[in-house]
PDB file of C-alpha atoms and ligand atoms in Angstrom:
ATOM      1  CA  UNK W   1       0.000   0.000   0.000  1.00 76.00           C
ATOM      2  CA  UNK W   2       1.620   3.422  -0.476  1.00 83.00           C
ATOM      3  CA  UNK W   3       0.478   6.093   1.684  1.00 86.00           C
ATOM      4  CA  UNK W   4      -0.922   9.283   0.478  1.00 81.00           C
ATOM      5  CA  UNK W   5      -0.154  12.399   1.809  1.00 85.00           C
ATOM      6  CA  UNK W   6      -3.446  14.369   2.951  1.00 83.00           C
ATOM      7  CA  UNK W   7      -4.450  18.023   4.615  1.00 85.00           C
ATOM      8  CA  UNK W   8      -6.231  17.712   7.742  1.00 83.00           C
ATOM      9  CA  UNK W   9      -8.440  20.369   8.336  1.00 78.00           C
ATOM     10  CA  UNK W  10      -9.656  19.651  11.753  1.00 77.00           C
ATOM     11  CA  UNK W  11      -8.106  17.666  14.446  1.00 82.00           C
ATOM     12  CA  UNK W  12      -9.494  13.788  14.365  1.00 83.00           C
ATOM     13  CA  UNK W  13     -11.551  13.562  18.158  1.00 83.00           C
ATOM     14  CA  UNK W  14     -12.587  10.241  19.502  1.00 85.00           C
ATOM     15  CA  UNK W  15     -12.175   7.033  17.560  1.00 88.00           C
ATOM     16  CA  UNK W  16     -12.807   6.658  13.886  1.00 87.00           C
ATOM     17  CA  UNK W  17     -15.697   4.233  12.896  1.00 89.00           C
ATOM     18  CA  UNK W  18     -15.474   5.261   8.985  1.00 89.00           C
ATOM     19  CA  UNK W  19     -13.937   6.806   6.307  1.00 88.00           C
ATOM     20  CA  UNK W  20     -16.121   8.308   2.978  1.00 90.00           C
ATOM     21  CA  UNK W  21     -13.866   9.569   0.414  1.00 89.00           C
ATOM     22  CA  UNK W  22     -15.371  11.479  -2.372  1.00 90.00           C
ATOM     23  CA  UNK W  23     -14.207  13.154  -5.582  1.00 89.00           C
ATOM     24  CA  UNK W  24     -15.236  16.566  -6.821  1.00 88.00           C
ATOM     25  CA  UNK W  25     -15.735  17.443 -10.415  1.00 86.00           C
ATOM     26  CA  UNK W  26     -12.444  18.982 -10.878  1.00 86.00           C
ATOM     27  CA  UNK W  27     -10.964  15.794  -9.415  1.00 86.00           C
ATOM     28  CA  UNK W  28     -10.119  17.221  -5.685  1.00 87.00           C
ATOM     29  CA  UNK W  29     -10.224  14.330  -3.470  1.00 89.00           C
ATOM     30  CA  UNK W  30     -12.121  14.686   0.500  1.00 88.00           C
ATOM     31  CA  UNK W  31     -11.749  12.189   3.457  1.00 87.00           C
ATOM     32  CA  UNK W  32     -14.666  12.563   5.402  1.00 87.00           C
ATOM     33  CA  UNK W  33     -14.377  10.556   8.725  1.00 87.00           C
ATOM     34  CA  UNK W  34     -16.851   9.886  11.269  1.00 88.00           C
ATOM     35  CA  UNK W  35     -15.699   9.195  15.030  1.00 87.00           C
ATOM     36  CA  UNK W  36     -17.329   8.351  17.560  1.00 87.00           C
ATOM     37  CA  UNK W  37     -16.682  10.037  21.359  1.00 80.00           C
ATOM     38  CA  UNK W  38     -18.602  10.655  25.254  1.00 76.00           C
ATOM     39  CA  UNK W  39     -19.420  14.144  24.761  1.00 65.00           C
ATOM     40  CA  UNK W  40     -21.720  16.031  27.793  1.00 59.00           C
ATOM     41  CA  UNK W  41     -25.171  16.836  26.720  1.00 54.00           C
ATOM     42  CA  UNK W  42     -25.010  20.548  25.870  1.00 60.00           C
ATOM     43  CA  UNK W  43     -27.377  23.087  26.920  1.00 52.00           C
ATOM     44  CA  UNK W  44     -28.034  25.654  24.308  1.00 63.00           C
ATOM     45  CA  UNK W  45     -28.928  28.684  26.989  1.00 80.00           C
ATOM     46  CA  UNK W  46     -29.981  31.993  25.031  1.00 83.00           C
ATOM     47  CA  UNK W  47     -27.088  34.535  25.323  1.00 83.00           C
ATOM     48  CA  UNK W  48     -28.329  37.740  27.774  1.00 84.00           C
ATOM     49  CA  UNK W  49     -25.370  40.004  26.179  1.00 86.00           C
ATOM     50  CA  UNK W  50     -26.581  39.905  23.288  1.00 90.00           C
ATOM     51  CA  UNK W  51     -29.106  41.844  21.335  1.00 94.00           C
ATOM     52  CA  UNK W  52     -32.239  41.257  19.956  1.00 95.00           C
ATOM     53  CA  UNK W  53     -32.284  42.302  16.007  1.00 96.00           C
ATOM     54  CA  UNK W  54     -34.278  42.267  12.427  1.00 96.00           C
ATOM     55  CA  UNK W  55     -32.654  41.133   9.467  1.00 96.00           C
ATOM     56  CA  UNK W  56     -33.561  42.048   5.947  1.00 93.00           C
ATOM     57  CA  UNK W  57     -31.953  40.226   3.229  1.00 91.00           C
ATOM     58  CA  UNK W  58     -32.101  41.771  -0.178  1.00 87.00           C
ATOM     59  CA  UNK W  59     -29.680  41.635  -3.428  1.00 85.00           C
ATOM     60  CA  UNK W  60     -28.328  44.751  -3.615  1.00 86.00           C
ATOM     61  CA  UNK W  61     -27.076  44.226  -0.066  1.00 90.00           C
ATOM     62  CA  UNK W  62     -26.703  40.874   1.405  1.00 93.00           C
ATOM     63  CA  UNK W  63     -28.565  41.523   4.557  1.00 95.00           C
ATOM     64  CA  UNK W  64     -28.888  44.307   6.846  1.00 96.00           C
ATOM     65  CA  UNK W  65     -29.804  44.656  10.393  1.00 97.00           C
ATOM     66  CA  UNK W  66     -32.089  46.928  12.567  1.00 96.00           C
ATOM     67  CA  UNK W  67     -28.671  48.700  14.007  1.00 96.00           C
ATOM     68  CA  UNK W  68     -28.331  49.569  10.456  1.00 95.00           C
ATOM     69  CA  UNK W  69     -25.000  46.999   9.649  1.00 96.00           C
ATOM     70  CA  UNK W  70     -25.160  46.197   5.913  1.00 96.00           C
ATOM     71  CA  UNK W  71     -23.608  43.492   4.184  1.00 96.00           C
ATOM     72  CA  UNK W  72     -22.624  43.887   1.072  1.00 94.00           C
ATOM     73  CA  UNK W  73     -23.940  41.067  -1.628  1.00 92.00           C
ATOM     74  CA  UNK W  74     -20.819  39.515  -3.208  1.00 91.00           C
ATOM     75  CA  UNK W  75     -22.518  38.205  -6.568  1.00 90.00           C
ATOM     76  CA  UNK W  76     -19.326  35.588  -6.370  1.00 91.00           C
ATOM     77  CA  UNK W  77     -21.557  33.945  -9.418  1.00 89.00           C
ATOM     78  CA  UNK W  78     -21.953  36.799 -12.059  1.00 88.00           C
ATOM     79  CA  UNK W  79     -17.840  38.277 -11.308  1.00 91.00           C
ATOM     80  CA  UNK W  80     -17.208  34.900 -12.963  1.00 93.00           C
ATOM     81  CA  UNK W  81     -19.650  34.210 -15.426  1.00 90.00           C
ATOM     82  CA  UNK W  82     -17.114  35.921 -18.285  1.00 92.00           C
ATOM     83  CA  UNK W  83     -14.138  34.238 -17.160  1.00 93.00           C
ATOM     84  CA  UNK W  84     -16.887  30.857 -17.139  1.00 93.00           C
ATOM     85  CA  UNK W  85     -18.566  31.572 -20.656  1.00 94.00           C
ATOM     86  CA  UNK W  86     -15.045  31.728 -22.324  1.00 94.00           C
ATOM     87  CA  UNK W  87     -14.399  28.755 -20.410  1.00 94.00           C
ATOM     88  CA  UNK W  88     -17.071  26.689 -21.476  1.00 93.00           C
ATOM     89  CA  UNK W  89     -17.208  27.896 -24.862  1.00 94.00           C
ATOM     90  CA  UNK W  90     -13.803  26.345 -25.204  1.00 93.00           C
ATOM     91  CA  UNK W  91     -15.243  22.863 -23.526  1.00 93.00           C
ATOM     92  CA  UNK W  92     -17.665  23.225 -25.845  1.00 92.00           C
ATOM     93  CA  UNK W  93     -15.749  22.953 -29.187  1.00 94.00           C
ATOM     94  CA  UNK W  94     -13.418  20.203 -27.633  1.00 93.00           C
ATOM     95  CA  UNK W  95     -13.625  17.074 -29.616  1.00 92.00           C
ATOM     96  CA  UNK W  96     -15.549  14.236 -27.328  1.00 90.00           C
ATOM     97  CA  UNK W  97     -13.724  11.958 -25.366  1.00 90.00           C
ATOM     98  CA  UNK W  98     -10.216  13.996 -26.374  1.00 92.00           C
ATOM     99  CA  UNK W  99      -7.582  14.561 -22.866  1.00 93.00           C
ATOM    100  CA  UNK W 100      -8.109  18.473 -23.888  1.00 92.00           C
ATOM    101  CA  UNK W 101     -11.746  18.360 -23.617  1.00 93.00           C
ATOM    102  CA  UNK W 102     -11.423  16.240 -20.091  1.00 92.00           C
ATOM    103  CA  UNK W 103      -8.557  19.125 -19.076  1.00 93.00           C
ATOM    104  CA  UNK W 104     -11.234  21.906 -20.048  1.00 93.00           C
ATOM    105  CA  UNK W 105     -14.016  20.446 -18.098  1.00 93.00           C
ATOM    106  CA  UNK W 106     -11.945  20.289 -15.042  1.00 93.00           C
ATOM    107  CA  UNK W 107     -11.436  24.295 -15.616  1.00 93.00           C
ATOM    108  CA  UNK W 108     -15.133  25.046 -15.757  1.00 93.00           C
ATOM    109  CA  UNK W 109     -15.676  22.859 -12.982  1.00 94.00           C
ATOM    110  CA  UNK W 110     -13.084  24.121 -10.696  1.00 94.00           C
ATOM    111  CA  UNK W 111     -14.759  28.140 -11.348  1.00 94.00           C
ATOM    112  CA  UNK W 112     -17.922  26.638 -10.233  1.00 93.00           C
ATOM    113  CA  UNK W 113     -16.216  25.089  -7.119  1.00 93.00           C
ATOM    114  CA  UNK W 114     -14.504  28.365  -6.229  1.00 94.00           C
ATOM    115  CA  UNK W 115     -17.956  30.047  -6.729  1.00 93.00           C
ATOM    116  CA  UNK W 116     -19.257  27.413  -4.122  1.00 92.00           C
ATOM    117  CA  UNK W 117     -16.272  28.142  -1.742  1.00 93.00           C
ATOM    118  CA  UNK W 118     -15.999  31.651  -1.895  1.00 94.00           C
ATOM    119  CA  UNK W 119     -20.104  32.101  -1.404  1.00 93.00           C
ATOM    120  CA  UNK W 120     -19.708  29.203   1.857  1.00 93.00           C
ATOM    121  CA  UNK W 121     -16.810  30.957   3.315  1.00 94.00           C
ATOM    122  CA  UNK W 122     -18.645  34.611   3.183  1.00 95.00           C
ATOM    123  CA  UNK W 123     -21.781  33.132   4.690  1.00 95.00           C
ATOM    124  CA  UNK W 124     -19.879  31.729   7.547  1.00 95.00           C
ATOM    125  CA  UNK W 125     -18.029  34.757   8.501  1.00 96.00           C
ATOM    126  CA  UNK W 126     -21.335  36.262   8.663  1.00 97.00           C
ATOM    127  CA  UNK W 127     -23.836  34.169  10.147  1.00 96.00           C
ATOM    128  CA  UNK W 128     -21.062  33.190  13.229  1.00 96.00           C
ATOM    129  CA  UNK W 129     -21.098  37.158  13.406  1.00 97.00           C
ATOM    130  CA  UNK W 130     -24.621  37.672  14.027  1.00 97.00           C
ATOM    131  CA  UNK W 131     -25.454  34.817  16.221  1.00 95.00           C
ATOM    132  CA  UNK W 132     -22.494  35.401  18.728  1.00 94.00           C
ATOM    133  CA  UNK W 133     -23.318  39.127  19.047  1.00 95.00           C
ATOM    134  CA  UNK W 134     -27.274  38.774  19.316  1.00 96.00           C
ATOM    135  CA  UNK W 135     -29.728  36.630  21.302  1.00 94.00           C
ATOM    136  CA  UNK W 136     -32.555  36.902  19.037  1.00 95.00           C
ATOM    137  CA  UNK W 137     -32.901  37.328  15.027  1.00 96.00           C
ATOM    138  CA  UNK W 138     -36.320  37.731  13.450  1.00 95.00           C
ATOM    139  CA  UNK W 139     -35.693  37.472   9.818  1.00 93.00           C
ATOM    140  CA  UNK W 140     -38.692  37.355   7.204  1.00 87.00           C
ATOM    141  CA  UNK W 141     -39.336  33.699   5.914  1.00 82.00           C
ATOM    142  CA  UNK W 142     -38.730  33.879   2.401  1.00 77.00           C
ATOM    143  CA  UNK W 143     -40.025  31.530  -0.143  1.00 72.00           C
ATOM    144  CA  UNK W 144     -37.493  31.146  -2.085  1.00 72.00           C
ATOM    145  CA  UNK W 145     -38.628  28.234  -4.325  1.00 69.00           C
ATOM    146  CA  UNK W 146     -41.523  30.496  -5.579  1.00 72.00           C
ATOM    147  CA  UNK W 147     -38.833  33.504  -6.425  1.00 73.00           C
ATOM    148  CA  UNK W 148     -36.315  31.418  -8.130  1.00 74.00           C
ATOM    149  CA  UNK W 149     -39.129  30.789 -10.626  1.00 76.00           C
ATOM    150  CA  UNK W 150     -38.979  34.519 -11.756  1.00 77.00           C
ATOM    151  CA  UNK W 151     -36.588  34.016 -14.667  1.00 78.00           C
ATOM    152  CA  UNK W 152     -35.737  37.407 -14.431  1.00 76.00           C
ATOM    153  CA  UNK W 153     -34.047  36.998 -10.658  1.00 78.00           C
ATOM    154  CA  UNK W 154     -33.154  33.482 -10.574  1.00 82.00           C
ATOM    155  CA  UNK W 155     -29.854  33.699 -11.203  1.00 82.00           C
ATOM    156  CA  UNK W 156     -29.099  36.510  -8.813  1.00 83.00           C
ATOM    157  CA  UNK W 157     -31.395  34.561  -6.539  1.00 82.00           C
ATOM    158  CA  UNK W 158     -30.013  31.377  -6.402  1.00 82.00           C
ATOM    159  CA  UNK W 159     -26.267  33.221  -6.533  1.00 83.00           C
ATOM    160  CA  UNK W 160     -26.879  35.086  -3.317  1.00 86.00           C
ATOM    161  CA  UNK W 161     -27.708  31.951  -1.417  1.00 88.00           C
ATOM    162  CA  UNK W 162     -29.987  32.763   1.067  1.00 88.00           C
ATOM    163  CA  UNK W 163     -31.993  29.279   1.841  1.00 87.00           C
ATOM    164  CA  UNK W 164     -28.090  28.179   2.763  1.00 90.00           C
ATOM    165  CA  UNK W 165     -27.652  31.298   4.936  1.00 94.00           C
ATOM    166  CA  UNK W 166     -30.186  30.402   6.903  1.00 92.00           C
ATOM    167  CA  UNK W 167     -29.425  27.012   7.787  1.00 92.00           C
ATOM    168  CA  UNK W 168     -26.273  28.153   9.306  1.00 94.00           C
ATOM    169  CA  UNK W 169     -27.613  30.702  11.070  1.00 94.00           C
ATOM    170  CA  UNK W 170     -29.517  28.318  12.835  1.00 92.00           C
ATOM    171  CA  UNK W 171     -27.458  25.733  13.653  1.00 91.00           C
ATOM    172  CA  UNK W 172     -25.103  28.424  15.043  1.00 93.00           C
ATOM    173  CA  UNK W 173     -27.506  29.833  16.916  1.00 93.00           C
ATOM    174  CA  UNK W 174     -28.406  26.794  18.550  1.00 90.00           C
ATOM    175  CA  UNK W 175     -24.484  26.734  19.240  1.00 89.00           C
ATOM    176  CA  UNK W 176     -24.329  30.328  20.479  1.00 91.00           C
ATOM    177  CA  UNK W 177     -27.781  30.835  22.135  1.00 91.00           C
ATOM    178  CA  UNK W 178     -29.219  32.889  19.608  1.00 94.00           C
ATOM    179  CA  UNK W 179     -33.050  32.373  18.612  1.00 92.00           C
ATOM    180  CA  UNK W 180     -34.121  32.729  15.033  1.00 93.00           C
ATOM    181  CA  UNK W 181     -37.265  33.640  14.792  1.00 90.00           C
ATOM    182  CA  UNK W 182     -39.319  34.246  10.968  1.00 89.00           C
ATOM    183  CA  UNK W 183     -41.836  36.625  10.343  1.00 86.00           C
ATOM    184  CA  UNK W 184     -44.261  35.895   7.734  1.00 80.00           C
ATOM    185  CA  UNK W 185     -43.146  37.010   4.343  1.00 75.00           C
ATOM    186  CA  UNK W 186     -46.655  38.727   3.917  1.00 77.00           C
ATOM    187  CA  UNK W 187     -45.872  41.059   6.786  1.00 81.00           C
ATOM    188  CA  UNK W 188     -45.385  44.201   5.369  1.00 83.00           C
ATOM    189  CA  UNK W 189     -42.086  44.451   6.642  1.00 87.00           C
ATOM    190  CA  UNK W 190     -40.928  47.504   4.030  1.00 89.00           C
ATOM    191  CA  UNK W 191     -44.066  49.202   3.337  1.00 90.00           C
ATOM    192  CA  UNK W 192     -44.698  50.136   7.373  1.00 91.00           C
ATOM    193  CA  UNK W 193     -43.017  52.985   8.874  1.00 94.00           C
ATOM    194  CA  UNK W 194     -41.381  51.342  12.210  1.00 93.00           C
ATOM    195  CA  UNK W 195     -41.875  54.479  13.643  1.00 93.00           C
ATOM    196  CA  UNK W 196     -45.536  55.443  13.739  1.00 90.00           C
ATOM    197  CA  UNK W 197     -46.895  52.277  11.469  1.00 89.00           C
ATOM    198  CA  UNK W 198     -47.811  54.081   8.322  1.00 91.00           C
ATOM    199  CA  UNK W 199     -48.224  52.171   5.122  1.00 90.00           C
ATOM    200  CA  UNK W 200     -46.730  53.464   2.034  1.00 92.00           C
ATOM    201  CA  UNK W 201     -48.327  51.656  -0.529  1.00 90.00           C
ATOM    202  CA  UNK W 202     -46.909  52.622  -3.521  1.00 91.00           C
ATOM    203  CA  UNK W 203     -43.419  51.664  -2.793  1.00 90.00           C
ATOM    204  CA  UNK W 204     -41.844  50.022  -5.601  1.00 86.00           C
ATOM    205  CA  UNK W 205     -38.489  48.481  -5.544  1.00 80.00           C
ATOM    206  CA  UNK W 206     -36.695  51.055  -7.303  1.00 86.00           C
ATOM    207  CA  UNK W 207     -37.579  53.290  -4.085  1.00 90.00           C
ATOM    208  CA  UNK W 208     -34.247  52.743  -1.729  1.00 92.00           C
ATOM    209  CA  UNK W 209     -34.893  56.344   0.974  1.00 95.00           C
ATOM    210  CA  UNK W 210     -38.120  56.844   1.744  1.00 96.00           C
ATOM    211  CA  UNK W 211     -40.216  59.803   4.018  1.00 96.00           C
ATOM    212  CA  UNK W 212     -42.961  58.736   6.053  1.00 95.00           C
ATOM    213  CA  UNK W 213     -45.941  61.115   5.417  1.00 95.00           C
ATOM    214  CA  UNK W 214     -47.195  61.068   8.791  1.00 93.00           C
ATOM    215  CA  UNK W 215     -44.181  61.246  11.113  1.00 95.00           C
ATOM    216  CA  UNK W 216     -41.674  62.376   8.613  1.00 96.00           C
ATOM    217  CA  UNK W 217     -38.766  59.800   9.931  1.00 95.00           C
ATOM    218  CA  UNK W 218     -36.579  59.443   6.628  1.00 97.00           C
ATOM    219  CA  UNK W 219     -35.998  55.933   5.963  1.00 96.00           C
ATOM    220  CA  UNK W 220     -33.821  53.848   4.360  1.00 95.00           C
ATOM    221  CA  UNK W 221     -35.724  50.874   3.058  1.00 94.00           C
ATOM    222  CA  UNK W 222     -34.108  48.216   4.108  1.00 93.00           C
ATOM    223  CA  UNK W 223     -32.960  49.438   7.775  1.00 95.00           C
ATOM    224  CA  UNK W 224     -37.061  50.159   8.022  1.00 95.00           C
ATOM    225  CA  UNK W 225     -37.326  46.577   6.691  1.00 94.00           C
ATOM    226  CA  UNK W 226     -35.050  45.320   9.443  1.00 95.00           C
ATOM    227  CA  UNK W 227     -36.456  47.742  12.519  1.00 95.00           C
ATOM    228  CA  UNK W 228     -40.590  46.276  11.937  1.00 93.00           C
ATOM    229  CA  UNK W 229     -39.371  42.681  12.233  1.00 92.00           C
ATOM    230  CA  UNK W 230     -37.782  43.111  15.166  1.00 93.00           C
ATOM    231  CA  UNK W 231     -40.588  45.066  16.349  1.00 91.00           C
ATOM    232  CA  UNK W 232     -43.035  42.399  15.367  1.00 87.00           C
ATOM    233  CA  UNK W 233     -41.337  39.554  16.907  1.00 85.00           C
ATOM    234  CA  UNK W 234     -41.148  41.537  20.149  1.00 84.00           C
ATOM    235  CA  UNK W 235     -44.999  41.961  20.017  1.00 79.00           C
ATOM    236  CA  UNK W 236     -44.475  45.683  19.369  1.00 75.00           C
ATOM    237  CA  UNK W 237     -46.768  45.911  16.732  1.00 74.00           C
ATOM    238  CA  UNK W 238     -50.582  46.160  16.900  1.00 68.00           C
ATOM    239  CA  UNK W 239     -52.286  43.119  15.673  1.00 59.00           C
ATOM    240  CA  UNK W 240     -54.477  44.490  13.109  1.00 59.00           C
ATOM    241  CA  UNK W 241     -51.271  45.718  11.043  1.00 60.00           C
ATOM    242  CA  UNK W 242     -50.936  42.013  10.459  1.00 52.00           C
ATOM    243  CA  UNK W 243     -53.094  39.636   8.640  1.00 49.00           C
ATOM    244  CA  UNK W 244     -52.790  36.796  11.770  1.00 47.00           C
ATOM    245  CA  UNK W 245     -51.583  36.696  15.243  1.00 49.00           C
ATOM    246  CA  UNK W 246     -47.443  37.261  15.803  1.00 49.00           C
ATOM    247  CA  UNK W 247     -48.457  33.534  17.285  1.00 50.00           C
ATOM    248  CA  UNK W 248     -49.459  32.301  13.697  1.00 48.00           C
ATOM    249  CA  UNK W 249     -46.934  34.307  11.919  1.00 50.00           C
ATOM    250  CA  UNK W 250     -43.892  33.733  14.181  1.00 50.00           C
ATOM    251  CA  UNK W 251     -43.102  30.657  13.261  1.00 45.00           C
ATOM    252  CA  UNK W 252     -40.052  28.462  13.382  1.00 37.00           C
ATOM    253  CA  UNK W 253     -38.557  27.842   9.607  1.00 34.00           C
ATOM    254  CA  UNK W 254     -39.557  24.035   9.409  1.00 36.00           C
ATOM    255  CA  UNK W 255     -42.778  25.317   9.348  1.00 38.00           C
ATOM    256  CA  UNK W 256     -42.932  28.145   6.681  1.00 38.00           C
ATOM    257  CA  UNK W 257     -39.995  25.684   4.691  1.00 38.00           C
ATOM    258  CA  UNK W 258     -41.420  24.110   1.070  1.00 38.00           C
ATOM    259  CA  UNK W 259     -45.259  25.322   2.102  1.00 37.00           C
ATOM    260  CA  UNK W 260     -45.235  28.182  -0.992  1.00 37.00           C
ATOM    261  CA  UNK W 261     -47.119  27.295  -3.827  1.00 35.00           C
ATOM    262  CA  UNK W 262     -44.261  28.364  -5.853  1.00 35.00           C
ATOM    263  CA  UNK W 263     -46.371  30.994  -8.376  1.00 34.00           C
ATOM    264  CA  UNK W 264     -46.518  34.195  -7.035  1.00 35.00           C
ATOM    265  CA  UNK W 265     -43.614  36.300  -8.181  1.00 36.00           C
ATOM    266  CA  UNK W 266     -41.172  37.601  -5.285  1.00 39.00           C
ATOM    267  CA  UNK W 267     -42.697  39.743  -2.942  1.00 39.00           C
ATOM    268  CA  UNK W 268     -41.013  42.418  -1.557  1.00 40.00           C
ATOM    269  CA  UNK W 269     -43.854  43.027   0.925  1.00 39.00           C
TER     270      UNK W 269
HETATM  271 ZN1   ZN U   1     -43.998  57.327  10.320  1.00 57.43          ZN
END
């Protein structure tokens, strides 16, 4: 047998019961090992440091909080969709089963792997952010199934990743005792001012500052956005602003996940 010579990302704990290795596309081998040690029960306890935010998560920014943080979106996808046309064009006019046309498909498919790495890496950094500093998130459940149907904003959609985003953000917040609590995506979460609860109806996406008629607070959207869920999920806001109870529309994620009917165009609410 002749050994191979391997990285090892993360120390080996406890005692190894089996080994998967897998292959990417652009021929990068991974060990995955599963072990097997005593580890206490843990006791996820909500942190009292932290604070209790909104999050709104857009495309022009990633996602921005109720303190008024923004994220910038990356778009890790369409900086290398030139470099990844050219790329496959090339594949493309490859003769089948030729060593050049296996070397140019291991090109295209290491781009897409560095899309995949670079978008992973940026929603760690992020999500282990937010959940250490706050103990409560209230983001809007999104139905992202029925908005990557809009051919218009799929690509951007599925490029700014946000069904993955969440996921992490709660599994680290069971880690770092922050809640994650969703607000129904009918909420109208942009269209209230957070201030005094006035609806501006005709808001339109194009519209990023915005001054409430009644109370004249000058908003930017998506701040606004980010202030009425938290409000909301602290009970802050009046009932009938809502279409159901904060009961019925706070709900965990496994609740709200896959129940869309998948038609309605995004909503923006
Ligand atoms: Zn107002």
């Amino acid at each position: 047998m002749t050994p191979i010579k391997m990285v090892i990302h993360r120390e080996i704990l406890g005692t190894p019961k089996n080994i998967t290795i897998s292959k990417t596309p652009s021929g990068k081998y991974y060990a995955s090992i599963v072990t097997e040690q005593d580890v206490p029960p843990q006791v996820a306890t909500v942190n009292p440091e932290g604070d209790k935010i909104g999050l709104d998560l857009g495309l022009k920014e990633f996602a921005i909080t109720s303190k008024g943080e923004k994220f910038e979106n990356p778009r890790y996808f369409q900086k290398s969709l030139r470099r990844l046309k050219i790329r496959q064009r090339r594949l493309s006019r490859k003769q089948k089963g030729s060593s050049n046309r296996n070397k140019a498909r291991v090109t295209v498919a290491k781009i897409h792997e560095k899309v995949a790495n670079q978008r992973q890496d940026y929603q760690h950094k992020i999500s282990l952010k937010l959940t250490s500093e706050n103990q409560r998130i209230s983001a809007e459940s999104l139905n992202i199934k029925g908005m990557v149907k809009n051919r218009k904003l799929a690509k951007q959609i599925t490029d700014v990743g946000w069904g993955n985003f969440l996921t992490m953000l709660e599994y680290k917040g069971d880690i770092y005792g922050c809640e994650i609590h969703y607000v129904d995506r009918f909420f109208p979460s942009s269209k209230r001012c957070s201030n005094c609860g006035y609806i501006k109806q005709d808001l339109t996406l194009a519209i990023r500052e915005w001054e409430c008629r009644e109370c004249k607070s000058f908003w930017d959207k998506d701040i606004n956005a980010a202030l009425n869920l938290m409000l909301f999920s602290e009970s802050k806001i009046p009932l009938e602003e809502g279409k159901s109870t904060p009961d019925q529309l706070v709900a965990r994620l496994e609740m709200n996940r896959g129940t869309g009917s998948g038609q309605e165009a995004p909503s923006f609410a």
